[in-house]
XYZ file of C-alpha atoms in Angstrom:
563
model
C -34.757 52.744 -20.930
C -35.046 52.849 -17.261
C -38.577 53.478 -14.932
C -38.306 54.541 -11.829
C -40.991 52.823 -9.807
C -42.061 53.884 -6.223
C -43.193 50.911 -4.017
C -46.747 50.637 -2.665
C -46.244 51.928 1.612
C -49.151 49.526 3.174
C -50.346 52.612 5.308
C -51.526 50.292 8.070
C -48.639 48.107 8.383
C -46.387 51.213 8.664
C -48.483 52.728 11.152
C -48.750 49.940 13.289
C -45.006 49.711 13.404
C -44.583 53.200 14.692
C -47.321 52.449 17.455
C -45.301 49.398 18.266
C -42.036 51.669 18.418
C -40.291 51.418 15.074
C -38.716 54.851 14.132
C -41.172 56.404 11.386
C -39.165 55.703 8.533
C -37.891 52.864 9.319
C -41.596 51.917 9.980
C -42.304 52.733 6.458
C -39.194 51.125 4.809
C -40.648 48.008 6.823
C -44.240 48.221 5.561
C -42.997 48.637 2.116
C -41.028 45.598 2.430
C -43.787 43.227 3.509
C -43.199 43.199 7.109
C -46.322 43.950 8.866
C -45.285 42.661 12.837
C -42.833 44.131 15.258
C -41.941 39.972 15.421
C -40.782 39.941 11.966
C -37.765 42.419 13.133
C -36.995 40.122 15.621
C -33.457 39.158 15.185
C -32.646 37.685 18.132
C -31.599 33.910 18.084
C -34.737 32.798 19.717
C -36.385 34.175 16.122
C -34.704 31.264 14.393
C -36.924 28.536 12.855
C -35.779 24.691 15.114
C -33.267 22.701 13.094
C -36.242 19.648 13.789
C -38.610 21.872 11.277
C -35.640 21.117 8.940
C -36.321 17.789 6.899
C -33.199 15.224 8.171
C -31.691 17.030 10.318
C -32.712 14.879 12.976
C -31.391 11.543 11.227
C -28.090 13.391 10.225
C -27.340 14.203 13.949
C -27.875 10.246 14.751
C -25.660 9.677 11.829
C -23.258 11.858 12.824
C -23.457 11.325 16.866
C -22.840 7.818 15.834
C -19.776 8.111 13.922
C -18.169 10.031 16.484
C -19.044 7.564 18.656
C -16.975 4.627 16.513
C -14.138 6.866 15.839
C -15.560 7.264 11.933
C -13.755 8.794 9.333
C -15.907 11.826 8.012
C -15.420 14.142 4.669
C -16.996 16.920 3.459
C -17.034 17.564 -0.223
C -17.359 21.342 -0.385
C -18.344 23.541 -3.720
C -15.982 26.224 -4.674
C -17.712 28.894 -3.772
C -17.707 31.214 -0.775
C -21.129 29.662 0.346
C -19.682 26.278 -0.118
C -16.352 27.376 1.546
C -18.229 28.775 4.567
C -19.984 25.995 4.478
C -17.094 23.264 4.398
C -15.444 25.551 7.485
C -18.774 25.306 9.288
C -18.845 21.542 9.124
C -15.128 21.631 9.802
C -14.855 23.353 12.789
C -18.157 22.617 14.832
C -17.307 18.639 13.831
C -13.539 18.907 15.363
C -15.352 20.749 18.349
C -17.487 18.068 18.703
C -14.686 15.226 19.017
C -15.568 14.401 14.913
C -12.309 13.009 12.724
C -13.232 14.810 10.065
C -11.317 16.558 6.720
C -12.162 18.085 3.903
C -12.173 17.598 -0.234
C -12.883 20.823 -2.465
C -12.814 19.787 -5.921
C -10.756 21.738 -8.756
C -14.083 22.940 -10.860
C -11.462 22.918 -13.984
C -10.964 19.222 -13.976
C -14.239 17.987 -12.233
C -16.420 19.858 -12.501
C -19.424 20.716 -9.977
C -21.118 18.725 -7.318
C -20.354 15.312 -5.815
C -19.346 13.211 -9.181
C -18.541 9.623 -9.565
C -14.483 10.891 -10.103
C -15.118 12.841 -6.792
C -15.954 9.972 -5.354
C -12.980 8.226 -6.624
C -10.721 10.631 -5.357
C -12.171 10.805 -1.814
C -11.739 7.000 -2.163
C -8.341 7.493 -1.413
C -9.026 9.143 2.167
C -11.040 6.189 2.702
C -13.638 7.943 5.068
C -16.594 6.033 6.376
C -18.817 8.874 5.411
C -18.876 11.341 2.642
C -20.925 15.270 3.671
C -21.688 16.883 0.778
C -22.082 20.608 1.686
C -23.695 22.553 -0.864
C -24.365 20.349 -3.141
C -24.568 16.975 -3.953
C -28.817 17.124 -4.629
C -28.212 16.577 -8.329
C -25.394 13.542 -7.361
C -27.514 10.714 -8.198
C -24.407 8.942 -10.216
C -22.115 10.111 -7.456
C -24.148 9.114 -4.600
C -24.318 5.907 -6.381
C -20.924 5.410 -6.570
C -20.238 5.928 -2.989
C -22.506 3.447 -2.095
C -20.846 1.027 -4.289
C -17.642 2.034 -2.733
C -19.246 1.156 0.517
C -19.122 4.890 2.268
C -22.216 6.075 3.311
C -23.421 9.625 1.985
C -25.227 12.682 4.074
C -26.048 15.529 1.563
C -26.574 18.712 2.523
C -27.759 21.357 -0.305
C -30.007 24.051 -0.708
C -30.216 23.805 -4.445
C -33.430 22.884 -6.629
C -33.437 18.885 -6.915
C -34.314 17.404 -10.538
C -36.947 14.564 -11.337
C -34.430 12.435 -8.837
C -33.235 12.423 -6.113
C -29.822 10.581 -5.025
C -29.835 7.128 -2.793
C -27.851 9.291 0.180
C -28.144 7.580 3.439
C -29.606 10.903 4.576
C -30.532 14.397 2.883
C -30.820 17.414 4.506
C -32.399 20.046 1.806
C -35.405 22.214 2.103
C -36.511 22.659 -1.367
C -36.460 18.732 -1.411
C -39.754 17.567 -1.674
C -41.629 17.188 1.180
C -39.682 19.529 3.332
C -41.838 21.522 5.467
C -39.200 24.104 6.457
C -40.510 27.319 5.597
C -37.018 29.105 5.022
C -36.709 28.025 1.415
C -34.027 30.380 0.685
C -31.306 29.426 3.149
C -28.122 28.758 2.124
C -25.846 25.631 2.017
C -23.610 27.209 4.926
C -27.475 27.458 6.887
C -28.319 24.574 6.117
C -25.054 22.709 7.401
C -24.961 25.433 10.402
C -28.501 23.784 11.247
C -26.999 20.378 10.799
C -24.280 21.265 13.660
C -27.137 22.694 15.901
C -28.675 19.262 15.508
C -25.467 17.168 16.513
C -25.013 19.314 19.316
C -28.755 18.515 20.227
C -28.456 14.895 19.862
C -24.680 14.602 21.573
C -26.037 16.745 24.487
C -29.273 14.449 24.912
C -26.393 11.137 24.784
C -24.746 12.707 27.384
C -21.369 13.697 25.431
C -21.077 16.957 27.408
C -20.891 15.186 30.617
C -17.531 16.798 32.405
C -16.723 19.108 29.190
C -18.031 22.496 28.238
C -19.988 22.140 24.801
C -18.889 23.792 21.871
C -20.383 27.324 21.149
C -21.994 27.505 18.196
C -22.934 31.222 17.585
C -18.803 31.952 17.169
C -19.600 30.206 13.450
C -22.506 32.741 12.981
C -19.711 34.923 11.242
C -19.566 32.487 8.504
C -22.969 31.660 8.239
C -23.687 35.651 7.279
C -20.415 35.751 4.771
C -21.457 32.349 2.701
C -25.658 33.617 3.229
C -25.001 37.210 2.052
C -22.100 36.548 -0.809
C -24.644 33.275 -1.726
C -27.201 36.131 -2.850
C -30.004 34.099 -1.789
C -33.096 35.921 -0.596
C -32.772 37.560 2.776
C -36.704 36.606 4.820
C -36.783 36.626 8.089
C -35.020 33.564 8.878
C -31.501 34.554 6.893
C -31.803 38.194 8.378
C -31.597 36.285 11.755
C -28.443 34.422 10.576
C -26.893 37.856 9.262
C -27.945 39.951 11.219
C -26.777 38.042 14.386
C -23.653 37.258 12.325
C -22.973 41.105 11.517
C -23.216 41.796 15.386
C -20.447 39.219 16.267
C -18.249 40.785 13.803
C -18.690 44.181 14.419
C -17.821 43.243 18.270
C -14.924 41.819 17.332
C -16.070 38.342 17.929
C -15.002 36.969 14.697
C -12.928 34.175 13.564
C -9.110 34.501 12.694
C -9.852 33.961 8.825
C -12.849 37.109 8.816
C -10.073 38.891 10.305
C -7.843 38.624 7.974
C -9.892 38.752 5.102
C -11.149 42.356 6.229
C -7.940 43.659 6.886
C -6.863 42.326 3.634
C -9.468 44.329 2.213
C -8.671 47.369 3.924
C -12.296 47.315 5.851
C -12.616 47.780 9.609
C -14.947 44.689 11.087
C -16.226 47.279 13.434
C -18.475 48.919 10.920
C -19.163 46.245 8.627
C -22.416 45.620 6.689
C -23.616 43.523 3.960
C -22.150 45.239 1.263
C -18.247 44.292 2.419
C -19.129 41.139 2.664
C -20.819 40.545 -0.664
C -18.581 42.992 -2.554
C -15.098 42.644 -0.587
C -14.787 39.503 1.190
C -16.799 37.406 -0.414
C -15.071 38.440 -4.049
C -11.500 37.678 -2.493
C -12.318 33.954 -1.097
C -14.136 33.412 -4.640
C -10.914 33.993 -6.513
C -9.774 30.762 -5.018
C -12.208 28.805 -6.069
C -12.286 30.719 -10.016
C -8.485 31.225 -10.656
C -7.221 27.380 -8.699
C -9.178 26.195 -5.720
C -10.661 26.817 -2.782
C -8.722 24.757 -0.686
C -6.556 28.124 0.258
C -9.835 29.729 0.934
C -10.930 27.164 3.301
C -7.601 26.919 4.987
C -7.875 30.243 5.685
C -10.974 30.062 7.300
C -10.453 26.841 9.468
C -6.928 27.939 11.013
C -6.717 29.718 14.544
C -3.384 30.793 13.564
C -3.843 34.561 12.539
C -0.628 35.013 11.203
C -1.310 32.299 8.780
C -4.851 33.121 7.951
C -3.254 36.787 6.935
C -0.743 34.923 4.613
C -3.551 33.353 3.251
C -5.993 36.194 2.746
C -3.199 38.577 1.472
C -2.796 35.600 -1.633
C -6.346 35.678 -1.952
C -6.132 39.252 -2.030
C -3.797 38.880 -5.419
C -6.124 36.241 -6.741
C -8.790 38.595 -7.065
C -6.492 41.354 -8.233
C -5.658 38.539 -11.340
C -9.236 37.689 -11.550
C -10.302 41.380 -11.896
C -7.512 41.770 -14.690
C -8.622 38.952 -16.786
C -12.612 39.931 -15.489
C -11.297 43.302 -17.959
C -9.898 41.210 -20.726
C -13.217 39.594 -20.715
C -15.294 42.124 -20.773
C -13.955 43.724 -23.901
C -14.378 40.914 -25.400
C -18.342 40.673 -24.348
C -18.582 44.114 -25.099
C -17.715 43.653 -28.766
C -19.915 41.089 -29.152
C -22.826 43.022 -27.706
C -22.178 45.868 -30.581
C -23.231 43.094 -33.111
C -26.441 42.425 -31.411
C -29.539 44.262 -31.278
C -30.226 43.944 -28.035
C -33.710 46.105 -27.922
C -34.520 43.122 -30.197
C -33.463 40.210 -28.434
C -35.258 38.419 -24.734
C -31.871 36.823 -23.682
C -27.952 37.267 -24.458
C -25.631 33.786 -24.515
C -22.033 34.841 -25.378
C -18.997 32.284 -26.228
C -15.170 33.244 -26.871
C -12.472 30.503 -27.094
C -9.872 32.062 -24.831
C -12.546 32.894 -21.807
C -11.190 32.135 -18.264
C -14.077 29.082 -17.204
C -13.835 30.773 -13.816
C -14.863 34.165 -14.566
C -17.704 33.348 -17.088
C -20.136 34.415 -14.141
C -18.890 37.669 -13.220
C -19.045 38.545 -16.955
C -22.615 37.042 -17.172
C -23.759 39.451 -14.053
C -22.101 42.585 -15.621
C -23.648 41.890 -19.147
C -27.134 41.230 -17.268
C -26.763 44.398 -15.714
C -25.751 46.192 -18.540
C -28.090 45.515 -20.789
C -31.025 43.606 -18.867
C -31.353 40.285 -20.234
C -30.885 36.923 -18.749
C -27.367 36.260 -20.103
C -25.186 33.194 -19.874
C -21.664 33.061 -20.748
C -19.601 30.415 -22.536
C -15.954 29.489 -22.240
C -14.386 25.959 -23.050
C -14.374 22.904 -20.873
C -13.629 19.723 -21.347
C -12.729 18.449 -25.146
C -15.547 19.579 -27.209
C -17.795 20.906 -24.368
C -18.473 24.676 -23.223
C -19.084 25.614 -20.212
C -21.605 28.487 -19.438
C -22.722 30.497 -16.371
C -25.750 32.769 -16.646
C -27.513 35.367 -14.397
C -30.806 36.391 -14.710
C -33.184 39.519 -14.091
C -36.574 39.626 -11.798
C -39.330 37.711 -13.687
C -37.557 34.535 -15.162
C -36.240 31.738 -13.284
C -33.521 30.684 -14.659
C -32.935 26.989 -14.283
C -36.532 26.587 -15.224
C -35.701 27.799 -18.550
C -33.255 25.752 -18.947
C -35.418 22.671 -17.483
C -37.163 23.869 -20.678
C -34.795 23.981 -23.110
C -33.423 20.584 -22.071
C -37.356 19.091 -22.252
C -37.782 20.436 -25.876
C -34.057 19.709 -27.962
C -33.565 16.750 -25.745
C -29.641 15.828 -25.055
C -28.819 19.219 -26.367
C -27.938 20.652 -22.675
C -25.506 17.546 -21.221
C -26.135 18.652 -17.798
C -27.519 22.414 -15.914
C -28.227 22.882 -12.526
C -29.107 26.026 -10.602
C -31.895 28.581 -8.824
C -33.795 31.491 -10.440
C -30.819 34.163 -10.517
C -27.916 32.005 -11.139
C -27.443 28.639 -12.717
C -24.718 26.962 -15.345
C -24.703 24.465 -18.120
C -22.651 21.644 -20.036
C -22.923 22.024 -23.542
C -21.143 20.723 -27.003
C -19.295 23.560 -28.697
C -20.910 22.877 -31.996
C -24.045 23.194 -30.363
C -23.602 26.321 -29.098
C -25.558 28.049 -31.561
C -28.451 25.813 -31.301
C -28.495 26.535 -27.625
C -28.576 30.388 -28.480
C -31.443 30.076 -30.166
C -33.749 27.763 -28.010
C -32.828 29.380 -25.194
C -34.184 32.444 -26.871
C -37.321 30.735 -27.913
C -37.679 29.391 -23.877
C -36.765 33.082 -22.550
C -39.451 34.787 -24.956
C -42.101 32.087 -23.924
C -41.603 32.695 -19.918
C -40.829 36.482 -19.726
C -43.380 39.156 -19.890
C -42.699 41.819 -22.017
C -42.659 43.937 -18.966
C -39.790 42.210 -17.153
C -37.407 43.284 -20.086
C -37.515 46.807 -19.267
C -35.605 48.053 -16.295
C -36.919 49.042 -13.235
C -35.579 51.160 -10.416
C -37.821 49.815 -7.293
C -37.675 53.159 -4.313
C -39.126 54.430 -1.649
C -40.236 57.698 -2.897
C -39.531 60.831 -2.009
C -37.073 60.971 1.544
C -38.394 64.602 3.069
C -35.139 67.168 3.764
C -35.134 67.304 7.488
C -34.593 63.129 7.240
C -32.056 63.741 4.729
C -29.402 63.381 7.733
C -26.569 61.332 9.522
C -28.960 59.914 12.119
C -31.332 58.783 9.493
C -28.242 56.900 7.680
C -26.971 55.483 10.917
C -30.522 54.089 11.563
C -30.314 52.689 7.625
C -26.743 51.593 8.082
C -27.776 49.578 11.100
C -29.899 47.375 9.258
C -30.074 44.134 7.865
C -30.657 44.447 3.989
C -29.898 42.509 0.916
C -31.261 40.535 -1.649
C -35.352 40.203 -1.466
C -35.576 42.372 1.704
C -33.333 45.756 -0.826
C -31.534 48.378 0.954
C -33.368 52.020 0.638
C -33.560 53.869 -2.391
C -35.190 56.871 -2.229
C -36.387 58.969 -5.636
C -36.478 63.063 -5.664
C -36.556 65.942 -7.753
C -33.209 68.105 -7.657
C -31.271 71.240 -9.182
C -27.718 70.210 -9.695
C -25.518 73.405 -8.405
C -22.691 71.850 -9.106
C -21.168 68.715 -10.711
C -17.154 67.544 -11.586
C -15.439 64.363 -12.826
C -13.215 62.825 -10.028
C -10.462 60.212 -11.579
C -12.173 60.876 -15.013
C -14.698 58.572 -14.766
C -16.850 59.476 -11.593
C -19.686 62.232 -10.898
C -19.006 64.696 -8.050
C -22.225 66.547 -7.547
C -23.876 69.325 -5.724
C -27.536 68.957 -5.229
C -30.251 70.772 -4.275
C -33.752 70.333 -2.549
C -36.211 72.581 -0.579
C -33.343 74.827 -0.286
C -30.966 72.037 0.968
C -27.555 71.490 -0.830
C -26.306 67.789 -0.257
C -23.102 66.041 -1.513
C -23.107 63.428 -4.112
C -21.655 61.414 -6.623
C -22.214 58.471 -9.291
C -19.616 56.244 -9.749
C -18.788 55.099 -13.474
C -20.884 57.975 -14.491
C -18.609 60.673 -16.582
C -21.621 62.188 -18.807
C -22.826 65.772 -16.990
C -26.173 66.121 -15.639
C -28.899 68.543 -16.763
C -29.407 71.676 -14.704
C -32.714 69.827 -13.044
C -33.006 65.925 -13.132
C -35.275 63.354 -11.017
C -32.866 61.228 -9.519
C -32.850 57.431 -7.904
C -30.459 57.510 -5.362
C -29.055 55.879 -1.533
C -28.591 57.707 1.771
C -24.510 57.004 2.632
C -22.113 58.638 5.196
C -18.591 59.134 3.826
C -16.088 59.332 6.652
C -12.859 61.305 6.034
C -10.196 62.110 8.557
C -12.643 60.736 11.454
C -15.288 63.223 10.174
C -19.111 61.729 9.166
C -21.195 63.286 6.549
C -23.821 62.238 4.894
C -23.998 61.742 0.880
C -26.118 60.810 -1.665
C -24.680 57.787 -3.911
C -26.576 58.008 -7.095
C -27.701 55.207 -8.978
C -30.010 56.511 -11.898
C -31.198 60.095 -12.679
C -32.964 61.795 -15.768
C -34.349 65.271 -17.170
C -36.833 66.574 -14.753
């Protein structure tokens, strides 16, 4: 079952927008989306928070400024992700700008795992740098950190993860959910948090006088990164990460965008010039995460760190097959999940956690996220690991946060989970095969104690009605212009319609006619192949599909029923 809910328009907020200029609707998508200020659609770079109101940052840029200074070996430990590769290319190239010796270690996730671990350590022994960066993650690494320090390499972490009960000896940690941190962008992500870093050095190096006689390095040409890791991250877009992206989205779409973005769009057959969120959370970010699921992301980061085009198209084109592999095995997968759901009542049941011996360990997460959407639970997915361990990735839904449960779990069947880590929407887990059952169940038992009922049933979230004469291509430009994403959703508007017309395209999508107030508009749902009823209330997005050069607007379905 699925409710389509219409979000509460503060009338007063929304009016005060449109005295203060804001286009009317936009002035009510606003309102409805907590913004109440002209100044919290400020995008400009002057809107971003300092990098001092960031705990450490100040002590990492003496760190840092330092080891330049003595010629230091530096290396960042990256995740394998497209934040953490963003990230990693970040550190990369504002460090080599900045006269760093720096390089860079992404570990395989197959044979070590995640985050900054005492065999990482051991490994990045061999480069024998002077300081290890962890960049998005390393704020769980208190046996890592420890080793390091044993090893006699000093550590800087920089995360935007949860911490646990303790945090790691690091020389210096730059995190803002760490405790104590006053910086009020909680939700940034790791490829912020190490772009504020940078903005720091460059603070500290200019105040030392490194400049003197050179031009210094121009940080907003990384701001294209910063929006690919921020937006593919998923983390929630306030004000401070729509500054990021949005000032990222209008370096791209000027053409001011590094080689590797270049590539990876034209790998993707999308034109930078008109890019928005949605290619690069569902087409770039997808590609560089292949890397990281299918081998590592080593290619992915060498892609974004060279100035070579040429090569960073080589690169992105065997990206590009990655995630044609990935997608194949993603189907395999999902078969497989699929079969297992028939066996389960799901109406029944507050959470899903699914384990098959042949699963790909690298696609568990995409599997988790399609199950979650499917059937609206907080799912986790299990393939094998190490000998006698499973490795699970979950996803959750609004209204449980998800490493918390876990937190739980662990707290009540201590040593059952042998190690989690995570944020509300997204988090994975170490557990003993022959446990896996007993995990099932508690994590039931946690999910049914934290959830409202409520939060089990889906919800469609829109913005009501959308009146005919805004039903338009300038009204979808002035959408399409927009920074939207996860916590700050892109419109969805809710109507009453007569369907004139409706035809399967490829056998598996909706081509529809439908009408309103005497207005007929194109449309179609995509992986929808049942027909319509002559009159339905339908959930739906403004879009403009361009053929041959030509604009028109469409309506992109996403739920309807029986009006």
């Amino acid at each position: 079952m699925t409710l389509i809910l219409n979000r509460p328009i503060p009338a007063r907020s929304s009016a005060l927008l449109e005295q203060q200029g804001i286009h009317p609707l936009l002035a009510r998508l606003y309102a409805a989306r907590g913004v109440q200020d002209r100044s919290q659609i400020d995008y400009s770079l002057k809107a971003l928070l300092p990098p001092d109101a960031l705990t450490g940052t100040a002590e990492a840029a003496q760190m840092l400024a330092d080891a330049i200074e003595a010629d230091a070996r530096l290396l960042i430990v990256a995740d394998y992700d497209c934040d953490g590769a963003t990230a990693c290319a970040i550190g990369i190239r504002a460090l080599r700008a900045m006269g760093a010796s720096v390089s860079y270690l992404v570990p395989n996730r197959f044979e070590y795992g995640y985050g900054l671990t005492p065999e990482i350590v051991d490994l990045a022994a061999h480069a024998e740098p002077d300081i290890i960066i962890t960049v998005d993650n390393g704020i769980a690494s208190v046996e890592g950190v420890a080793r390091a320090n044993e090893l006699g390499m000093s550590v800087l972490v920089t995360d935007h993860h949860l911490p646990g009960d303790e945090l790691p000896l690091a020389d210096v940690i730059v995190n803002p959910n760490q405790p104590g941190c006053p910086f009020p962008s909680k939700s940034i992500a790791g490829c912020g948090v190490m772009f504020y870093v940078m903005l720091a050095l460059r603070a500290e190096l200019r105040r030392r006088g490194a400049f003197a006689g050179r031009e210094e390095p121009n940080l907003g040409n990384l701001l294209d990164l910063v929006a690919l890791g921020t937006v593919a991250d998923v983390v929630k877009l306030d004000h401070n990460n729509r500054v990021l992206v949005t000032q990222g989205m209008q370096r791209i779409r000027s053409g001011k965008l590094t080689p590797g973005l270049r590539a990876l769009f034209a790998a993707a057959g999308r034109e930078p010039e008109r890019a928005n969120a949605f290619d690069l959370g569902f087409a770039l970010g997808p590609r560089l995460n292949a890397a990281g699921r299918l081998s590592d992301m080593s290619l992915g980061i060498e892609c974004l760190i060279t100035d070579d085009f040429a090569r960073a198209l080589s690169l992105a084109q065997q990206l590009d097959a990655m995630n044609r592999e990935r997608r194949e095995i993603e189907q395999g997968m999902q078969e497989e999940a699929e079969a297992q759901l028939a066996t389960i009542d799901i109406g029944e049941s507050k959470s899903l956690a699914l384990f098959h011996a042949d699963w790909h360990q690298g696609v568990i997460g995409i599997v988790a996220s399609r199950v979650k959407e499917r059937a609206h639970r907080p799912t986790i997915a299990f393939a094998r690991g190490n000998e006698g361990e499973i490795k699970g990735s979950g996803r959750s839904i609004p209204g449980l946060h998800l490493r918390d449960a876990l937190d739980l779990v662990s707290k009540r069947e201590p040593g059952l989970i042998i190690r989690f880590g995570g944020h509300a929407m997204a988090a994975g887990l170490t557990v003993h095969e022959h446990d896996f059952e007993r995990f099932r169940d508690a994590f039931e038992q946690a999910v049914a104690d934290m959830v409202e009922p409520s939060a089990l049933t889906r919800t469609i979230e829109t913005d009501g009605a959308l009146e005919a004469s805004l039903m338009n291509l300038h009204a979808a430009t002035l959408m399409e212009a927009e920074t939207w994403g996860q916590g700050f959703p892109p419109p969805v508007f809710a109507d009453r319609f007569e369907v004139r017309n409706q035809r399967l395209l490829k056998d598996k999508h909706l081509k529809l006619s439908l009408a309103k107030d005497g207005n007929v508009f194109d449309a179609i749902w995509f992986n929808r192949a049942e027909p319509l009823p002559e009159r339905v209330t339908a959930a739906y997005r403004l879009d403009i599909n361009e053929y041959q050069g030509v604009r028109r607007v469409q309506l992109m379905v996403e739920h309807a029923e029986p009006a």
